[in-house]
Coordinates of C-alpha atoms in Angstrom, one line a residue:
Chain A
X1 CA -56.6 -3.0 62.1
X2 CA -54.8 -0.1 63.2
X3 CA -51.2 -0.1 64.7
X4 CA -51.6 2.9 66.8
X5 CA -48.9 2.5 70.0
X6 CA -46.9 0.4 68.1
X7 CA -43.6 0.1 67.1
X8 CA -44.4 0.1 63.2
X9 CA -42.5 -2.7 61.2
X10 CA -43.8 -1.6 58.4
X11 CA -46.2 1.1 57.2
X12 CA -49.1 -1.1 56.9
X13 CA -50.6 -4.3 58.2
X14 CA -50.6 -6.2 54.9
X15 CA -47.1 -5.7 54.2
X16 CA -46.1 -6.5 58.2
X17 CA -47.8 -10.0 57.1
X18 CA -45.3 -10.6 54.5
X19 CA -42.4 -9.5 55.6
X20 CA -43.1 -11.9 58.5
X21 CA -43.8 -14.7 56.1
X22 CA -40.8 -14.0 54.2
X23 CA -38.4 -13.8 57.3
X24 CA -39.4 -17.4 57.7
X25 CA -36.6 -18.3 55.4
X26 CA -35.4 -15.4 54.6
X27 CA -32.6 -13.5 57.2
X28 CA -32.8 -10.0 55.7
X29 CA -36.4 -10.1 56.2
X30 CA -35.7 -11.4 59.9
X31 CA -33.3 -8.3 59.9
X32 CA -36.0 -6.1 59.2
X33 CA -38.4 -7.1 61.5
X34 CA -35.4 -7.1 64.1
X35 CA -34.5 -3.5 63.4
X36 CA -37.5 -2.4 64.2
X37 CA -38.5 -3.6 67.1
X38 CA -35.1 -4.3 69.2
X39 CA -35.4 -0.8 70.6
X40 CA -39.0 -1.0 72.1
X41 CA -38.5 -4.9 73.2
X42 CA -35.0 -4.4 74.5
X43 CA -36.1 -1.5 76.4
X44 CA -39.2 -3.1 77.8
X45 CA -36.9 -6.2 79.2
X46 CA -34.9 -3.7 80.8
X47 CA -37.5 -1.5 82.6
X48 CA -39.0 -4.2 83.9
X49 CA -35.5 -6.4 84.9
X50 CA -33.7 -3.2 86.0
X51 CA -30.3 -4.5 85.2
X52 CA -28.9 -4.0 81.8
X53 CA -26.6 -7.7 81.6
X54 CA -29.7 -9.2 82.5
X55 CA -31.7 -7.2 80.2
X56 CA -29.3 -8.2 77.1
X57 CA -29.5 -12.0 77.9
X58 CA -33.2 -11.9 78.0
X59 CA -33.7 -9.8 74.6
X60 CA -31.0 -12.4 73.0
X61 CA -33.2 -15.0 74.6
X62 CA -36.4 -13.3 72.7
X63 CA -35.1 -13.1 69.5
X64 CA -34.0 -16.8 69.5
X65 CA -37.0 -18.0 70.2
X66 CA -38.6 -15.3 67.9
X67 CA -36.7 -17.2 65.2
X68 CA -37.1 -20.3 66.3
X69 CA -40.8 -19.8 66.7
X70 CA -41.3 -18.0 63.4
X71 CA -42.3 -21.9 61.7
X72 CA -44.7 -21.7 63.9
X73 CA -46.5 -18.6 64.2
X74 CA -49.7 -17.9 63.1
X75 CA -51.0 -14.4 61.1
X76 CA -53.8 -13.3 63.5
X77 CA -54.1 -9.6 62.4
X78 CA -51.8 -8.6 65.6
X79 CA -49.3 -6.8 65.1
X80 CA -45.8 -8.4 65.4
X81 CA -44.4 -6.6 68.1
X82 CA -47.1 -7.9 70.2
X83 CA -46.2 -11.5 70.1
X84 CA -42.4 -9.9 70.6
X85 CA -43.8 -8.3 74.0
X86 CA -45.6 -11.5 74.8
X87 CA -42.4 -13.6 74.1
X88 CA -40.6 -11.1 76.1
X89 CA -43.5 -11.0 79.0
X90 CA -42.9 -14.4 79.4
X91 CA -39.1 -14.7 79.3
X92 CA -39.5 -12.1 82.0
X93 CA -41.9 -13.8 84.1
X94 CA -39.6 -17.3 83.9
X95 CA -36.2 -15.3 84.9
X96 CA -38.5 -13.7 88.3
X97 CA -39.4 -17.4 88.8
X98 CA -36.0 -18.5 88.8
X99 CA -34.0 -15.9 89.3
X100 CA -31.6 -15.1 92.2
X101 CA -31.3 -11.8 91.4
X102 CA -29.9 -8.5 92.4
X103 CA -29.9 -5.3 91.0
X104 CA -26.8 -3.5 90.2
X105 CA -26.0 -0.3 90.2
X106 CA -22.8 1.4 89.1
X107 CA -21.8 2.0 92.5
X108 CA -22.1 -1.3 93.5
X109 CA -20.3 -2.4 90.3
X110 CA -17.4 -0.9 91.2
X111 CA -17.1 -1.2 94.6
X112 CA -17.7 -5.3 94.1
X113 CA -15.9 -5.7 90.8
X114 CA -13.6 -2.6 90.6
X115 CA -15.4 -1.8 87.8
X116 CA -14.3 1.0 85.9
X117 CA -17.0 2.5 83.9
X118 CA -14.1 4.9 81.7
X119 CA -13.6 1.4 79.7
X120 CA -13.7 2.4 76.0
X121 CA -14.6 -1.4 75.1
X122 CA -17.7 -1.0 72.9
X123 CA -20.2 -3.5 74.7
X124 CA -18.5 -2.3 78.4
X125 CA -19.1 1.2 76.9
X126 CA -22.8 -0.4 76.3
X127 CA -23.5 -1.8 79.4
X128 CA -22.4 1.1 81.4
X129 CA -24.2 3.9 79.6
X130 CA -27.4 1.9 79.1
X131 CA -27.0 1.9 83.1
X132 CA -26.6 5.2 83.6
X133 CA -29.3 6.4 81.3
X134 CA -31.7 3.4 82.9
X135 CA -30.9 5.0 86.3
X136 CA -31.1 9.2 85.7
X137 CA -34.7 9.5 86.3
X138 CA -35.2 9.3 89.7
X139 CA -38.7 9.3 89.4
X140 CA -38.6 6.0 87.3
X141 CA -36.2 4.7 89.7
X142 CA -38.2 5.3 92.6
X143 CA -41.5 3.7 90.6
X144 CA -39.5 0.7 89.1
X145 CA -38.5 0.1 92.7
X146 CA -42.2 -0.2 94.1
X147 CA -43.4 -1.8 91.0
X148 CA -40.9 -4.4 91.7
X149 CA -42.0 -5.1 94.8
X150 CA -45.1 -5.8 94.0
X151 CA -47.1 -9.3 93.0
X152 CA -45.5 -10.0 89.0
X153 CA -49.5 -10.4 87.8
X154 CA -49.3 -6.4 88.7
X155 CA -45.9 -5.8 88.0
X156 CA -46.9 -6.6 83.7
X157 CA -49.9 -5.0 83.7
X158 CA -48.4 -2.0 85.2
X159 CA -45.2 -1.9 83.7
X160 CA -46.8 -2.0 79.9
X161 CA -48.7 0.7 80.8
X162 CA -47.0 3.4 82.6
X163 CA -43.5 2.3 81.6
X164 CA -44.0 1.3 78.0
X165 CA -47.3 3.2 77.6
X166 CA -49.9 1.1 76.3
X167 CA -53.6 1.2 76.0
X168 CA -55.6 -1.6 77.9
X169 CA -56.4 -3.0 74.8
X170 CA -53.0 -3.7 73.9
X171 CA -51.8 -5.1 77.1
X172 CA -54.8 -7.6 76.7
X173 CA -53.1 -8.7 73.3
X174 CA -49.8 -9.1 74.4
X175 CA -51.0 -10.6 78.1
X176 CA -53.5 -12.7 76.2
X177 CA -56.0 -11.5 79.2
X178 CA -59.5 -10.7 78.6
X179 CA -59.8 -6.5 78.7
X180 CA -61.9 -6.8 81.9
X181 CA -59.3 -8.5 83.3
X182 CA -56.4 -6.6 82.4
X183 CA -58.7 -3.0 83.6
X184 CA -58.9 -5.2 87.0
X185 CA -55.6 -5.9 87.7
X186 CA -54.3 -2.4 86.7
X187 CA -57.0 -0.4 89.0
X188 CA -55.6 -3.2 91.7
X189 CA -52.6 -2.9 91.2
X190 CA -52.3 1.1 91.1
X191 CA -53.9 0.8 94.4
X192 CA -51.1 -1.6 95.5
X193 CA -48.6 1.2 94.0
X194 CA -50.2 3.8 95.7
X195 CA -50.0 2.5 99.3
X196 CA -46.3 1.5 98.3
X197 CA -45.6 4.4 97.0
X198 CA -47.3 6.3 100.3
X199 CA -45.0 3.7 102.5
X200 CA -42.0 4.8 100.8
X201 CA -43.2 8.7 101.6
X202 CA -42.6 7.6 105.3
X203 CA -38.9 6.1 104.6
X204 CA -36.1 8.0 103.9
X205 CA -34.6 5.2 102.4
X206 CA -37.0 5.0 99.6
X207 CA -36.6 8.3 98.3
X208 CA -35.2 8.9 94.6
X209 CA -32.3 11.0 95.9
X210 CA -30.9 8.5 98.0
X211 CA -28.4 7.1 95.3
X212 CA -28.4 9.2 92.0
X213 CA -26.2 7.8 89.5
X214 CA -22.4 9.3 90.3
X215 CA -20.3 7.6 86.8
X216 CA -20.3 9.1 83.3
X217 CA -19.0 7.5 80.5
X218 CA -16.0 9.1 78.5
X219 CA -16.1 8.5 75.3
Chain B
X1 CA -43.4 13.6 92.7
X2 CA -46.1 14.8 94.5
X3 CA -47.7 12.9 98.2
X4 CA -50.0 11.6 95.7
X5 CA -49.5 9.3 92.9
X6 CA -52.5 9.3 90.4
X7 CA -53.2 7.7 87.0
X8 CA -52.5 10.9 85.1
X9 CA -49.0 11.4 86.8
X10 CA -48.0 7.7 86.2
X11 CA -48.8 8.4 82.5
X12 CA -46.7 11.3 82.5
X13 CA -43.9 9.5 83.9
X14 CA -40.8 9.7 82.2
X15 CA -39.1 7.0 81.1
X16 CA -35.8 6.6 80.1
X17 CA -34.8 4.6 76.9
X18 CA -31.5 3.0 76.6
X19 CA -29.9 2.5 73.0
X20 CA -27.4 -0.3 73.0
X21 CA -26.2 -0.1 69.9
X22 CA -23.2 -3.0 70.2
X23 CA -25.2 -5.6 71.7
X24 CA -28.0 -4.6 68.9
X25 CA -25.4 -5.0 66.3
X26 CA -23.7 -8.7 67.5
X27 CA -27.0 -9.9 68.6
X28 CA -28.3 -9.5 65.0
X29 CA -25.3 -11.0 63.5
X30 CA -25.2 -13.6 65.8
X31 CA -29.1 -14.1 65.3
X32 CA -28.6 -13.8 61.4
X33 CA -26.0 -16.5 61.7
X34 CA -27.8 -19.0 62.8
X35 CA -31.0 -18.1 61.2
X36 CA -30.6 -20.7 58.5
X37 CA -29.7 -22.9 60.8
X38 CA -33.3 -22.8 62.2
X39 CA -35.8 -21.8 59.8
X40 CA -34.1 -23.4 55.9
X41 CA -35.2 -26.8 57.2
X42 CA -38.8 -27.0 55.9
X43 CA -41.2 -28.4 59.3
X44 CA -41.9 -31.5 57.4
X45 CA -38.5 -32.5 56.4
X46 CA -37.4 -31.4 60.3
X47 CA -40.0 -33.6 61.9
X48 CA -39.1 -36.8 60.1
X49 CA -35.3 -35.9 61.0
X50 CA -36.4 -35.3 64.4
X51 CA -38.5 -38.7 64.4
X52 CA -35.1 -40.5 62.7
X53 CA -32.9 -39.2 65.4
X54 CA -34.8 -40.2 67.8
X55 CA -35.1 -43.4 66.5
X56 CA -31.4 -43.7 66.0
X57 CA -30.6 -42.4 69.7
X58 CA -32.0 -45.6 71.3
X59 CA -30.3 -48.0 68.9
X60 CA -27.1 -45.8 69.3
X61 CA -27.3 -45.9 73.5
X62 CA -25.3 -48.7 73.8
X63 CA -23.0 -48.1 71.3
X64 CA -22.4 -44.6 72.6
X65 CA -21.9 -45.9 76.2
X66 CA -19.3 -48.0 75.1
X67 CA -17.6 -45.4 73.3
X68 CA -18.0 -43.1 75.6
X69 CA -16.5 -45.3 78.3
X70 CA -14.0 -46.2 76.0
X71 CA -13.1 -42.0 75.4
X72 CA -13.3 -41.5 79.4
X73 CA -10.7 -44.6 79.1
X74 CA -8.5 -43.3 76.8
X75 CA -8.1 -40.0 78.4
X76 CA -7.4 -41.1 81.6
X77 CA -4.5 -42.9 80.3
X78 CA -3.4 -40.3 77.9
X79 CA -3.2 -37.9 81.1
X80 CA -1.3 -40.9 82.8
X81 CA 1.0 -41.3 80.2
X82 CA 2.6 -37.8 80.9
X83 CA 3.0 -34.2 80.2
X84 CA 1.9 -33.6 77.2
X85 CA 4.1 -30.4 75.5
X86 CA 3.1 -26.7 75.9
X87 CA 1.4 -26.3 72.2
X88 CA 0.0 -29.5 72.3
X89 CA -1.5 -28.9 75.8
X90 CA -2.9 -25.3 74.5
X91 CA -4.3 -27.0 70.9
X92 CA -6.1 -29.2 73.3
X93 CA -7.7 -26.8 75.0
X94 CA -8.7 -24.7 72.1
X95 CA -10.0 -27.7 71.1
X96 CA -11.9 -28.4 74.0
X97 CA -12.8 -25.0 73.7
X98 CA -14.0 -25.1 70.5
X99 CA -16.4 -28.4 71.5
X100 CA -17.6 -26.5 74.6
X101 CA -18.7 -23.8 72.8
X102 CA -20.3 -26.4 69.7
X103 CA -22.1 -28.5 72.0
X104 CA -23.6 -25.4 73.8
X105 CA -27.5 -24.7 72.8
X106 CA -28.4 -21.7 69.8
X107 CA -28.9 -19.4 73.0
X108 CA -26.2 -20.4 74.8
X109 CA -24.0 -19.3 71.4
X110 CA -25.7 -16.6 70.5
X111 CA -25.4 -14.8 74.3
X112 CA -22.1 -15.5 74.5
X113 CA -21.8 -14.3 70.8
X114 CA -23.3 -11.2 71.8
X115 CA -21.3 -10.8 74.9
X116 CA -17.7 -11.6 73.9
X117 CA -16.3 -11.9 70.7
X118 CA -18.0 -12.8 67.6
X119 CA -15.2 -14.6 66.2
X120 CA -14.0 -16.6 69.4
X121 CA -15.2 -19.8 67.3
X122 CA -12.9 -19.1 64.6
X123 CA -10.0 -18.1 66.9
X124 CA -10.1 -21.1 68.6
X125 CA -9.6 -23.1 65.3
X126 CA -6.6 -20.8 64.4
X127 CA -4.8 -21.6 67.8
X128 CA -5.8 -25.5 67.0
X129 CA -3.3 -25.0 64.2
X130 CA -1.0 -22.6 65.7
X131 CA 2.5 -23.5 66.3
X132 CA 3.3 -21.3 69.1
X133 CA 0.1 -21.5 71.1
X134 CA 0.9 -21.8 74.5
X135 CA -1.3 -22.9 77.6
X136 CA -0.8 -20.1 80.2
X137 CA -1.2 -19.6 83.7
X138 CA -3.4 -16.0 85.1
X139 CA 0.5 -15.3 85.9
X140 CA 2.2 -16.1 82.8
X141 CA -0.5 -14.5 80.5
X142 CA -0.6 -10.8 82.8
X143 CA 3.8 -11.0 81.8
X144 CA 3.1 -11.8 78.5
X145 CA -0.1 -9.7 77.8
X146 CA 0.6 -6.6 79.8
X147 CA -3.3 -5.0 78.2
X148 CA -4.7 -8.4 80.3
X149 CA -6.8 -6.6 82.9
X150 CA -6.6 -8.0 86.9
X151 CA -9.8 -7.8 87.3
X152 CA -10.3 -11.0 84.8
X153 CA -10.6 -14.0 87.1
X154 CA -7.3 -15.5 88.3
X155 CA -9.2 -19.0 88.1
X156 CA -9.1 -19.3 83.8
X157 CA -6.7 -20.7 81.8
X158 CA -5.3 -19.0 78.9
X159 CA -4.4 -20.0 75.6
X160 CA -1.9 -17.7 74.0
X161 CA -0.8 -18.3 70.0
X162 CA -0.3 -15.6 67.5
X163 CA -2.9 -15.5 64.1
X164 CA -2.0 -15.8 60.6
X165 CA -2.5 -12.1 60.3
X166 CA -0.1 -11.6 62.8
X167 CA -2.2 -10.5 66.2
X168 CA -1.5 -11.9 69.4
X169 CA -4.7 -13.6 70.8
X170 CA -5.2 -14.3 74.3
X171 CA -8.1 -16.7 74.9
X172 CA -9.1 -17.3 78.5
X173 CA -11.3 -20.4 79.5
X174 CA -13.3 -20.9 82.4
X175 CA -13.1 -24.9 84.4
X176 CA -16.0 -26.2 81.5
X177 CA -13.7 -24.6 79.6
X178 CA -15.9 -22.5 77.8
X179 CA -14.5 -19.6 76.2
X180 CA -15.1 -16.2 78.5
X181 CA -12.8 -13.9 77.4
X182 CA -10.2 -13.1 74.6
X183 CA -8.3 -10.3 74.1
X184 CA -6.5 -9.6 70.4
X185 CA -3.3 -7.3 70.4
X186 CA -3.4 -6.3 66.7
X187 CA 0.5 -5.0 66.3
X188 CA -0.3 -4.3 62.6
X189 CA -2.8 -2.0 63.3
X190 CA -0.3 0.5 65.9
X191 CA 0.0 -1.8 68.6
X192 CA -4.1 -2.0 69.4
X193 CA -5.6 -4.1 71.7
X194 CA -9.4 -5.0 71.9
X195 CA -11.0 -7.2 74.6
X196 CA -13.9 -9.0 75.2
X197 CA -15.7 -11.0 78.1
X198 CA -17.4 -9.4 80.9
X199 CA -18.2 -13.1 81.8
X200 CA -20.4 -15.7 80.1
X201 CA -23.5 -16.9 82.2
X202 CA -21.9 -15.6 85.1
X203 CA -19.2 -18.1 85.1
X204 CA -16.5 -15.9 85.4
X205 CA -14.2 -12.8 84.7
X206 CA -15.0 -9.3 85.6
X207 CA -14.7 -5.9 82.5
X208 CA -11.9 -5.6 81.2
X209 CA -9.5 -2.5 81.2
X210 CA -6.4 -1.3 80.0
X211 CA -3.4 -0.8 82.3
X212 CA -1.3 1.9 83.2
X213 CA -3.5 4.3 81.4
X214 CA -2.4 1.9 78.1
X215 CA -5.2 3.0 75.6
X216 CA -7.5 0.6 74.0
X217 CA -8.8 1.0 70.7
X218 CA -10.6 -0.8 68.7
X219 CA -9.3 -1.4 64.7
X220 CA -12.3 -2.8 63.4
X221 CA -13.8 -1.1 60.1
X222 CA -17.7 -1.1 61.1
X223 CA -17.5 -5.2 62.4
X224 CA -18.7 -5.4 65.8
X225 CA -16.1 -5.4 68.1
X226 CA -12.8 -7.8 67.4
X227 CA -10.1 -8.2 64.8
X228 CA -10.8 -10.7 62.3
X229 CA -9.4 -11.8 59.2

């Protein structure tokens, strides 16, 4: 099977099998397999959640139950990352369910918590650079913003596509949806994006340059 | 953007990506860790532990009631008795610390592991055994620790001792008195603060900063964030 569009673990399917087996008791294999995939699946949380605290708890959340599932899982050919993204698809979908949620921006942050992002602390120095790199594009801004609003069956489909750019194919192994399916919901929910996006066109207070990201980080 | 937004323009949409190299770096030791802790245990050998505890938990209900009743007993009385002295009061609370964070699930740890510091655990066994540690008020820790920040929640109580390797620890805990922030003032390494806890589940305490323009620095070779032994 080939592992084009994903985050290799390892060069070739065969080998991705057992270092998965051997992470099962082994924590430098675990480390591997974490290394190379904590970008894409960290990332992904965070595109999705738009708030980078949030974001961190969920990934932790991920790999936990990564680990803790890793007894459990079953070699099915897929590649690993995929039952990462499902893992994290899930995780994701739990915390909308739950959540009571607001996004945070930097401005917000310091006007509510006097927060000031020229903190040399490493994980403050995280936090508020990951924000201000997750908020420069205000294109992606303007489109996470829409995305969020809309229904969360959408919001997954769409999100692995356009935001972590997958093929159909792959979103129907990490949704676990049948490919028909998963084409359905993203034609529908593009349409759904589209009149949001047209709705926005007619309010000034959608527009990306409402609020561009003010704070740098010193270092 | 255009009016429009098509397929083709979505797919050239450009994303951002975000390295977070710290919380990468705590998450994995803190996932590392435990990783024994959840995978050595062959499924076999965890299931018939699993079937024994259960087992035990009913036969141990009653015994644990009364014991429990008997602790809730004996600790209303101990806070009857009296004030208990200054060091005593703050090794309970480390201690209490130290059982909050214990009875907390591997997710629970491992977020506020990757959060705050990675060695809170151990510093609140060092200030279990420390002769000067000292419960402290938000008041009496901001004279004491000028680097505290006052934007850390007013509401925790602090535990102030000084380690073995001579740094000054400040340990604040929120009312479950969980752990939430620490700040270490390593005055063997040039007078060098480093601070941790931008709040643990929400609980509490808001980033850190210095004061005064005070810089803070961080003296760790390559570790992920605190002074430890």
């Amino acid at each position: 099977m080939q592992l084009f569009g994903w985050p290799r673990v390892v060069a070739h399917m065969d080998d991705e099998q057992a270092l998965v087996e051997r992470a099962r008791i082994d924590p430098a294999a675990f480390g591997q397999l974490y290394d190379q995939t904590y970008g894409a699946i960290s990332n992904y949380i965070l595109r999705r959640v738009g708030d980078v605290a949030t974001a961190q708890d969920l990934t932790a959340e991920v790999y936990l139950k990564a680990m803790q599932g890793l007894s459990r899982y079953q070699w099915r050919g897929l590649p690993f990352t995929a039952w990462l993204y499902r893992i994290a698809a899930n995780e994701i979908a739990s915390y909308f369910r739950g959540r009571r949620h607001t996004n945070l921006s930097l401005d917000e942050l310091r006007d509510d918590y006097q927060f000031e992002p020229a903190a040399t602390l490493d994980l403050e120095r995280d936090l508020v650079e990951a924000q201000y790199q997750a908020c420069r594009q205000a294109d992606f801004r303007l489109i996470q913003r829409l995305l969020s609003q809309l229904p969360p069956k959408y919001q997954e489909v769409l999100a692995l596509r356009y935001f972590e750019k997958k093929s159909l194919a792959d979103i129907a192994l990490i949704t676990g949806k049948n490919l028909n399916t998963v084409k359905s919901l993203s034609a529908r929910g593009l349409g759904c994006l589209r009149r949001a996006y047209i709705d926005a066109q007619s309010h000034s207070t959608l527009q990306p340059s409402a609020r561009q990201p003010v704070m740098k980080v010193e270092e | 953007m255009k009016k429009t937004l098509s397929h083709q323009e979505l797919t050239r949409l450009a994303v951002p990506t975000v390295a977070m190299p710290h919380h990468e770096a705590r998450l994995k030791y803190a996932l590392l860790s435990s990783h024994q802790s959840h995978l050595a245990k062959p499924n076999i050998a965890r299931s018939i532990q699993k079937g024994w505890n259960t087992i035990m938990a009913h036969k141990k209900i009653m015994m644990g009631g009364a014991a429990l009743g008997a602790a809730v007993v004996g600790l209303t009385v101990a806070s009857l008795v009296g004030p208990m002295t200054a060091t005593a009061s703050a090794q309970g609370m480390a201690r209490q610390g130290a059982q909050a964070l214990t009875t907390l699930s591997p997710v629970e740890q491992a977020k506020i592991q990757a959060r705050t510091s990675l060695g809170i655990a151990t510093d609140l066994q060092a200030a279990q055994a420390a002769k000067d540690a000292r419960a402290l008020s938000y008041t009496e820790a901001a004279a004491q620790y000028p680097a505290l920040s006052s934007t850390v929640s007013h509401d925790l109580a602090f535990v102030g001792f000084t380690r073995d390797d001579g740094a000054k620890v400040l340990i604040g805990l929120d009312r479950h008195r969980l752990p939430v922030y620490e700040l270490v003032n390593d005055t063997t390494h040039g007078n060098a603060a480093s601070v941790s806890g931008t709040g643990v589940g929400g609980s509490s305490g808001a980033p850190s900063q210095p004061i005064n323009g005070t810089p803070i620095t961080i003296p760790v070779n390559g570790t992920a964030g605190m002074v430890h032994n």
